PDB file of C-alpha atoms in Angstrom:
ATOM      1  CA  ALA A1093      66.977 -17.782  18.037  1.00 83.00           C
ATOM      2  CA  LEU A1094      64.030 -15.413  17.659  1.00 87.00           C
ATOM      3  CA  SER A1095      61.487 -18.265  17.616  1.00 86.00           C
ATOM      4  CA  LEU A1096      59.316 -16.556  15.001  1.00 90.00           C
ATOM      5  CA  SER A1097      58.275 -18.126  11.729  1.00 89.00           C
ATOM      6  CA  ILE A1098      57.007 -16.689   8.489  1.00 91.00           C
ATOM      7  CA  ASP A1099      53.575 -17.954   9.529  1.00 91.00           C
ATOM      8  CA  ASP A1100      53.814 -15.780  12.656  1.00 92.00           C
ATOM      9  CA  GLN A1101      54.734 -12.787  10.489  1.00 91.00           C
ATOM     10  CA  LYS A1102      51.760 -13.309   8.168  1.00 88.00           C
ATOM     11  CA  LYS A1103      49.361 -13.094  11.141  1.00 91.00           C
ATOM     12  CA  TRP A1104      50.470  -9.585  12.078  1.00 93.00           C
ATOM     13  CA  LYS A1105      47.946  -7.062  10.838  1.00 92.00           C
ATOM     14  CA  THR A1106      50.035  -3.871  10.906  1.00 94.00           C
ATOM     15  CA  PRO A1107      53.702  -2.861  10.911  1.00 94.00           C
ATOM     16  CA  ASN A1108      53.184  -1.464  14.426  1.00 95.00           C
ATOM     17  CA  GLN A1109      52.046  -4.888  15.642  1.00 96.00           C
ATOM     18  CA  ALA A1110      54.980  -6.509  13.840  1.00 96.00           C
ATOM     19  CA  PHE A1111      57.409  -4.077  15.478  1.00 97.00           C
ATOM     20  CA  LYS A1112      56.035  -4.925  18.916  1.00 97.00           C
ATOM     21  CA  GLU A1113      56.305  -8.671  18.213  1.00 96.00           C
ATOM     22  CA  TRP A1114      59.913  -8.361  17.034  1.00 97.00           C
ATOM     23  CA  ILE A1115      60.754  -6.337  20.155  1.00 97.00           C
ATOM     24  CA  TYR A1116      59.128  -8.982  22.326  1.00 96.00           C
ATOM     25  CA  ALA A1117      61.188 -11.704  20.606  1.00 96.00           C
ATOM     26  CA  LEU A1118      64.413  -9.787  21.294  1.00 97.00           C
ATOM     27  CA  GLU A1119      63.438  -9.041  24.876  1.00 96.00           C
ATOM     28  CA  LYS A1120      62.843 -12.774  25.463  1.00 95.00           C
ATOM     29  CA  LEU A1121      66.499 -13.222  24.501  1.00 95.00           C
ATOM     30  CA  GLY A1122      67.530 -10.633  27.096  1.00 95.00           C
ATOM     31  CA  VAL A1123      68.069  -7.707  24.731  1.00 97.00           C
ATOM     32  CA  LEU A1124      67.048  -4.321  26.127  1.00 97.00           C
ATOM     33  CA  VAL A1125      65.232  -2.332  23.424  1.00 97.00           C
ATOM     34  CA  PHE A1126      64.794   1.437  23.654  1.00 96.00           C
ATOM     35  CA  GLN A1127      63.370   4.111  21.343  1.00 94.00           C
ATOM     36  CA  THR A1128      64.351   7.748  21.131  1.00 91.00           C
ATOM     37  CA  GLN A1129      61.589  10.329  21.212  1.00 82.00           C
ATOM     38  CA  GLY A1130      60.799  12.945  18.614  1.00 67.00           C
ATOM     39  CA  GLY A1131      60.287  16.603  19.377  1.00 64.00           C
ATOM     40  CA  VAL A1132      62.613  19.571  19.278  1.00 68.00           C
ATOM     41  CA  TRP A1133      65.483  17.783  21.025  1.00 72.00           C
ATOM     42  CA  GLY A1134      64.903  14.400  19.417  1.00 76.00           C
ATOM     43  CA  VAL A1135      67.370  12.518  17.277  1.00 82.00           C
ATOM     44  CA  THR A1136      66.778  12.988  13.547  1.00 81.00           C
ATOM     45  CA  GLU A1137      66.913  10.264  10.910  1.00 81.00           C
ATOM     46  CA  ASP A1138      69.993  11.953   9.493  1.00 78.00           C
ATOM     47  CA  GLU A1139      71.785  11.553  12.831  1.00 84.00           C
ATOM     48  CA  MET A1140      70.908   7.928  13.586  1.00 86.00           C
ATOM     49  CA  TRP A1141      68.513   5.163  12.647  1.00 90.00           C
ATOM     50  CA  GLY A1142      69.643   2.812  15.373  1.00 93.00           C
ATOM     51  CA  ALA A1143      72.459   1.818  17.657  1.00 92.00           C
ATOM     52  CA  SER A1144      73.551  -1.315  19.434  1.00 95.00           C
ATOM     53  CA  ILE A1145      75.724  -1.817  22.464  1.00 95.00           C
ATOM     54  CA  TYR A1146      77.046  -5.309  22.921  1.00 94.00           C
ATOM     55  CA  GLU A1147      77.387  -6.339  26.535  1.00 93.00           C
ATOM     56  CA  PRO A1148      77.228 -10.049  27.405  1.00 91.00           C
ATOM     57  CA  LEU A1149      74.775  -9.536  30.257  1.00 91.00           C
ATOM     58  CA  PHE A1150      72.558  -6.725  28.958  1.00 93.00           C
ATOM     59  CA  PRO A1151      72.895  -6.101  25.211  1.00 97.00           C
ATOM     60  CA  ILE A1152      71.086  -2.942  24.107  1.00 97.00           C
ATOM     61  CA  VAL A1153      69.383  -1.789  20.921  1.00 97.00           C
ATOM     62  CA  VAL A1154      68.225   1.804  20.459  1.00 95.00           C
ATOM     63  CA  ILE A1155      65.822   2.676  17.634  1.00 95.00           C
ATOM     64  CA  ASN A1156      65.064   6.180  16.384  1.00 92.00           C
ATOM     65  CA  GLY A1157      61.424   6.781  17.346  1.00 91.00           C
ATOM     66  CA  ARG A1158      60.947   9.130  14.385  1.00 87.00           C
ATOM     67  CA  LEU A1159      61.287   6.314  11.858  1.00 89.00           C
ATOM     68  CA  SER A1160      58.325   4.722  10.143  1.00 89.00           C
ATOM     69  CA  PRO A1161      57.262   1.389  11.677  1.00 94.00           C
ATOM     70  CA  THR A1162      58.761  -0.583   8.773  1.00 94.00           C
ATOM     71  CA  ALA A1163      62.067   1.294   9.065  1.00 93.00           C
ATOM     72  CA  LYS A1164      62.061   0.603  12.809  1.00 95.00           C
ATOM     73  CA  ILE A1165      61.605  -3.119  12.136  1.00 96.00           C
ATOM     74  CA  PHE A1166      64.459  -3.280   9.635  1.00 96.00           C
ATOM     75  CA  THR A1167      66.731  -1.250  11.903  1.00 95.00           C
ATOM     76  CA  LEU A1168      65.853  -3.471  14.865  1.00 97.00           C
ATOM     77  CA  MET A1169      66.956  -6.577  12.946  1.00 97.00           C
ATOM     78  CA  HIS A1170      70.056  -4.790  11.632  1.00 95.00           C
ATOM     79  CA  GLU A1171      71.101  -3.878  15.172  1.00 95.00           C
ATOM     80  CA  TYR A1172      70.250  -7.371  16.416  1.00 96.00           C
ATOM     81  CA  THR A1173      72.697  -8.695  13.833  1.00 95.00           C
ATOM     82  CA  HIS A1174      75.398  -6.439  15.302  1.00 94.00           C
ATOM     83  CA  LEU A1175      74.682  -7.994  18.704  1.00 95.00           C
ATOM     84  CA  ALA A1176      74.825 -11.512  17.250  1.00 94.00           C
ATOM     85  CA  LEU A1177      78.270 -10.590  15.893  1.00 93.00           C
ATOM     86  CA  ARG A1178      79.160  -9.303  19.367  1.00 92.00           C
ATOM     87  CA  THR A1179      79.806  -5.823  17.998  1.00 86.00           C
ATOM     88  CA  SER A1180      78.414  -2.408  18.813  1.00 80.00           C
ATOM     89  CA  GLY A1181      77.571   0.308  16.352  1.00 73.00           C
ATOM     90  CA  ILE A1182      75.510   3.238  15.248  1.00 65.00           C
ATOM     91  CA  CYS A1183      73.480   2.622  12.127  1.00 56.00           C
ATOM     92  CA  ASP A1184      73.692   5.644   9.866  1.00 54.00           C
ATOM     93  CA  MET A1185      72.910   3.687   6.688  1.00 52.00           C
ATOM     94  CA  ASP A1186      76.441   4.178   5.351  1.00 54.00           C
ATOM     95  CA  GLU A1187      76.879   0.986   3.359  1.00 50.00           C
ATOM     96  CA  ARG A1188      80.594   1.462   2.696  1.00 55.00           C
ATOM     97  CA  GLU A1189      81.576  -0.749   5.578  1.00 79.00           C
ATOM     98  CA  GLN A1190      81.279  -4.484   4.996  1.00 84.00           C
ATOM     99  CA  VAL A1191      79.824  -5.111   8.458  1.00 87.00           C
ATOM    100  CA  GLU A1192      76.964  -2.704   7.707  1.00 88.00           C
ATOM    101  CA  VAL A1193      76.274  -4.427   4.388  1.00 89.00           C
ATOM    102  CA  PHE A1194      76.323  -7.808   6.124  1.00 92.00           C
ATOM    103  CA  CYS A1195      73.941  -6.614   8.865  1.00 92.00           C
ATOM    104  CA  ASN A1196      71.559  -5.271   6.205  1.00 92.00           C
ATOM    105  CA  ARG A1197      71.622  -8.580   4.354  1.00 94.00           C
ATOM    106  CA  VAL A1198      70.938 -10.605   7.492  1.00 95.00           C
ATOM    107  CA  ALA A1199      68.125  -8.253   8.501  1.00 96.00           C
ATOM    108  CA  GLY A1200      66.647  -8.674   5.026  1.00 96.00           C
ATOM    109  CA  GLU A1201      66.823 -12.462   5.259  1.00 96.00           C
ATOM    110  CA  ILE A1202      65.242 -12.497   8.728  1.00 96.00           C
ATOM    111  CA  LEU A1203      62.366 -10.278   7.646  1.00 96.00           C
ATOM    112  CA  VAL A1204      61.930 -11.447   4.050  1.00 96.00           C
ATOM    113  CA  PRO A1205      63.176 -15.041   3.882  1.00 96.00           C
ATOM    114  CA  ALA A1206      64.468 -15.916   0.418  1.00 96.00           C
ATOM    115  CA  SER A1207      62.647 -19.246   0.263  1.00 95.00           C
ATOM    116  CA  ASP A1208      59.268 -17.689   1.039  1.00 95.00           C
ATOM    117  CA  LEU A1209      59.767 -14.657  -1.194  1.00 95.00           C
ATOM    118  CA  LEU A1210      60.831 -16.785  -4.154  1.00 94.00           C
ATOM    119  CA  ASP A1211      57.862 -19.092  -3.603  1.00 93.00           C
ATOM    120  CA  VAL A1212      55.401 -16.177  -3.575  1.00 92.00           C
ATOM    121  CA  TRP A1213      57.253 -14.568  -6.489  1.00 91.00           C
ATOM    122  CA  SER A1214      56.875 -17.711  -8.601  1.00 87.00           C
ATOM    123  CA  HIS A1215      53.086 -17.514  -8.217  1.00 86.00           C
ATOM    124  CA  LEU A1216      52.835 -13.877  -9.302  1.00 82.00           C
ATOM    125  CA  SER A1217      52.320 -13.169 -12.979  1.00 71.00           C
ATOM    126  CA  ILE A1218      55.106 -10.698 -13.632  1.00 73.00           C
ATOM    127  CA  ASN A1219      56.237  -9.741 -17.103  1.00 70.00           C
ATOM    128  CA  GLU A1220      59.628  -8.144 -16.533  1.00 75.00           C
ATOM    129  CA  GLU A1221      59.288  -5.953 -13.472  1.00 87.00           C
ATOM    130  CA  PRO A1222      56.856  -6.067 -10.574  1.00 90.00           C
ATOM    131  CA  ALA A1223      54.062  -3.515 -10.524  1.00 90.00           C
ATOM    132  CA  ASP A1224      53.693  -1.147  -7.592  1.00 93.00           C
ATOM    133  CA  ASP A1225      50.674  -3.074  -6.278  1.00 93.00           C
ATOM    134  CA  GLN A1226      52.702  -6.305  -6.246  1.00 93.00           C
ATOM    135  CA  ILE A1227      55.530  -4.615  -4.334  1.00 95.00           C
ATOM    136  CA  LYS A1228      52.973  -3.178  -1.927  1.00 95.00           C
ATOM    137  CA  MET A1229      51.435  -6.633  -1.380  1.00 94.00           C
ATOM    138  CA  LEU A1230      54.842  -8.151  -0.630  1.00 95.00           C
ATOM    139  CA  ALA A1231      55.772  -5.285   1.709  1.00 95.00           C
ATOM    140  CA  LYS A1232      52.532  -5.820   3.616  1.00 94.00           C
ATOM    141  CA  ARG A1233      53.098  -9.596   3.789  1.00 93.00           C
ATOM    142  CA  TYR A1234      56.460  -9.136   5.520  1.00 94.00           C
ATOM    143  CA  SER A1235      55.770  -5.814   7.325  1.00 93.00           C
ATOM    144  CA  VAL A1236      58.705  -4.153   5.609  1.00 94.00           C
ATOM    145  CA  SER A1237      59.166  -1.114   3.387  1.00 93.00           C
ATOM    146  CA  HIS A1238      58.669  -1.222  -0.349  1.00 95.00           C
ATOM    147  CA  GLU A1239      62.388  -0.602  -0.745  1.00 94.00           C
ATOM    148  CA  ALA A1240      63.235  -3.615   1.429  1.00 95.00           C
ATOM    149  CA  VAL A1241      61.173  -5.827  -0.888  1.00 96.00           C
ATOM    150  CA  VAL A1242      62.790  -4.448  -4.031  1.00 96.00           C
ATOM    151  CA  ARG A1243      66.252  -4.762  -2.460  1.00 95.00           C
ATOM    152  CA  ARG A1244      65.594  -8.418  -1.586  1.00 96.00           C
ATOM    153  CA  LEU A1245      64.404  -9.025  -5.161  1.00 95.00           C
ATOM    154  CA  LEU A1246      67.628  -7.437  -6.437  1.00 95.00           C
ATOM    155  CA  ILE A1247      69.776  -9.568  -4.125  1.00 95.00           C
ATOM    156  CA  LEU A1248      67.899 -12.680  -5.266  1.00 94.00           C
ATOM    157  CA  GLY A1249      68.414 -11.798  -8.945  1.00 92.00           C
ATOM    158  CA  GLN A1250      64.745 -11.144  -9.699  1.00 93.00           C
ATOM    159  CA  VAL A1251      65.028  -7.463 -10.706  1.00 93.00           C
ATOM    160  CA  SER A1252      67.761  -5.403 -12.314  1.00 93.00           C
ATOM    161  CA  LYS A1253      70.037  -2.942 -10.580  1.00 95.00           C
ATOM    162  CA  GLU A1254      68.480  -0.209 -12.745  1.00 96.00           C
ATOM    163  CA  PHE A1255      64.958  -1.132 -11.604  1.00 95.00           C
ATOM    164  CA  TYR A1256      66.074  -1.137  -7.970  1.00 95.00           C
ATOM    165  CA  GLN A1257      67.778   2.254  -8.324  1.00 95.00           C
ATOM    166  CA  THR A1258      64.724   3.776 -10.032  1.00 95.00           C
ATOM    167  CA  LYS A1259      62.433   2.525  -7.251  1.00 95.00           C
ATOM    168  CA  ARG A1260      64.887   3.604  -4.535  1.00 93.00           C
ATOM    169  CA  ASP A1261      65.024   7.121  -6.003  1.00 93.00           C
ATOM    170  CA  GLN A1262      61.207   7.158  -6.126  1.00 93.00           C
ATOM    171  CA  TYR A1263      60.904   6.071  -2.490  1.00 91.00           C
ATOM    172  CA  LEU A1264      63.507   8.597  -1.324  1.00 88.00           C
ATOM    173  CA  GLN A1265      61.634  11.359  -3.143  1.00 90.00           C
ATOM    174  CA  GLU A1266      58.368  10.284  -1.493  1.00 88.00           C
ATOM    175  CA  ILE A1267      60.038  10.416   1.946  1.00 82.00           C
ATOM    176  CA  SER A1268      61.486  13.842   1.161  1.00 82.00           C
ATOM    177  CA  ASP A1269      58.047  15.097   0.078  1.00 84.00           C
ATOM    178  CA  ILE A1270      56.494  13.820   3.318  1.00 81.00           C
ATOM    179  CA  ARG A1271      59.189  15.550   5.416  1.00 76.00           C
ATOM    180  CA  GLU A1272      58.687  18.809   3.534  1.00 80.00           C
ATOM    181  CA  ALA A1273      54.912  18.588   4.029  1.00 82.00           C
ATOM    182  CA  ARG A1274      55.428  18.103   7.790  1.00 75.00           C
ATOM    183  CA  LYS A1275      57.520  21.283   7.944  1.00 74.00           C
ATOM    184  CA  ALA A1276      54.835  23.363   6.210  1.00 71.00           C
TER     185      ALA A1276
END
């Protein structure tokens, strides 16, 4: 439905360009895409990453403008999945609900297609776990976060749950450090 291929994705030079292309693809389908603004009165990441409002005529996706470009892209596809299911929702990253888990999985497959990832993976010389530079290369290829790559590798049975959790904790700490540095 989005009329974008993995070859299109590989041409995008930055996550910002990728985000704009994904928005354009949704807008061609009639989806209205909005972003919140930062600032004193802005919506924080703790309050909302994204929201979707399903209406047959004018479906809407709202993305938190404070997110990193790769987080915006993932959230955009997550919310698009809600619209495809004809549901509305606010994405607060609470994975306890099965619909949220499903939307995350579909977003992951849209952005990091299993067939392409496994093909690239098979050509990498990896002992047991991917090195940070390999994760970084894959994240750049798909314009997604490092965590999204590691999560897809976990889902596809290529890394252990322990490896994923270690990397997730590392990435969350890095985000926390960046937020603290911004406050200083």
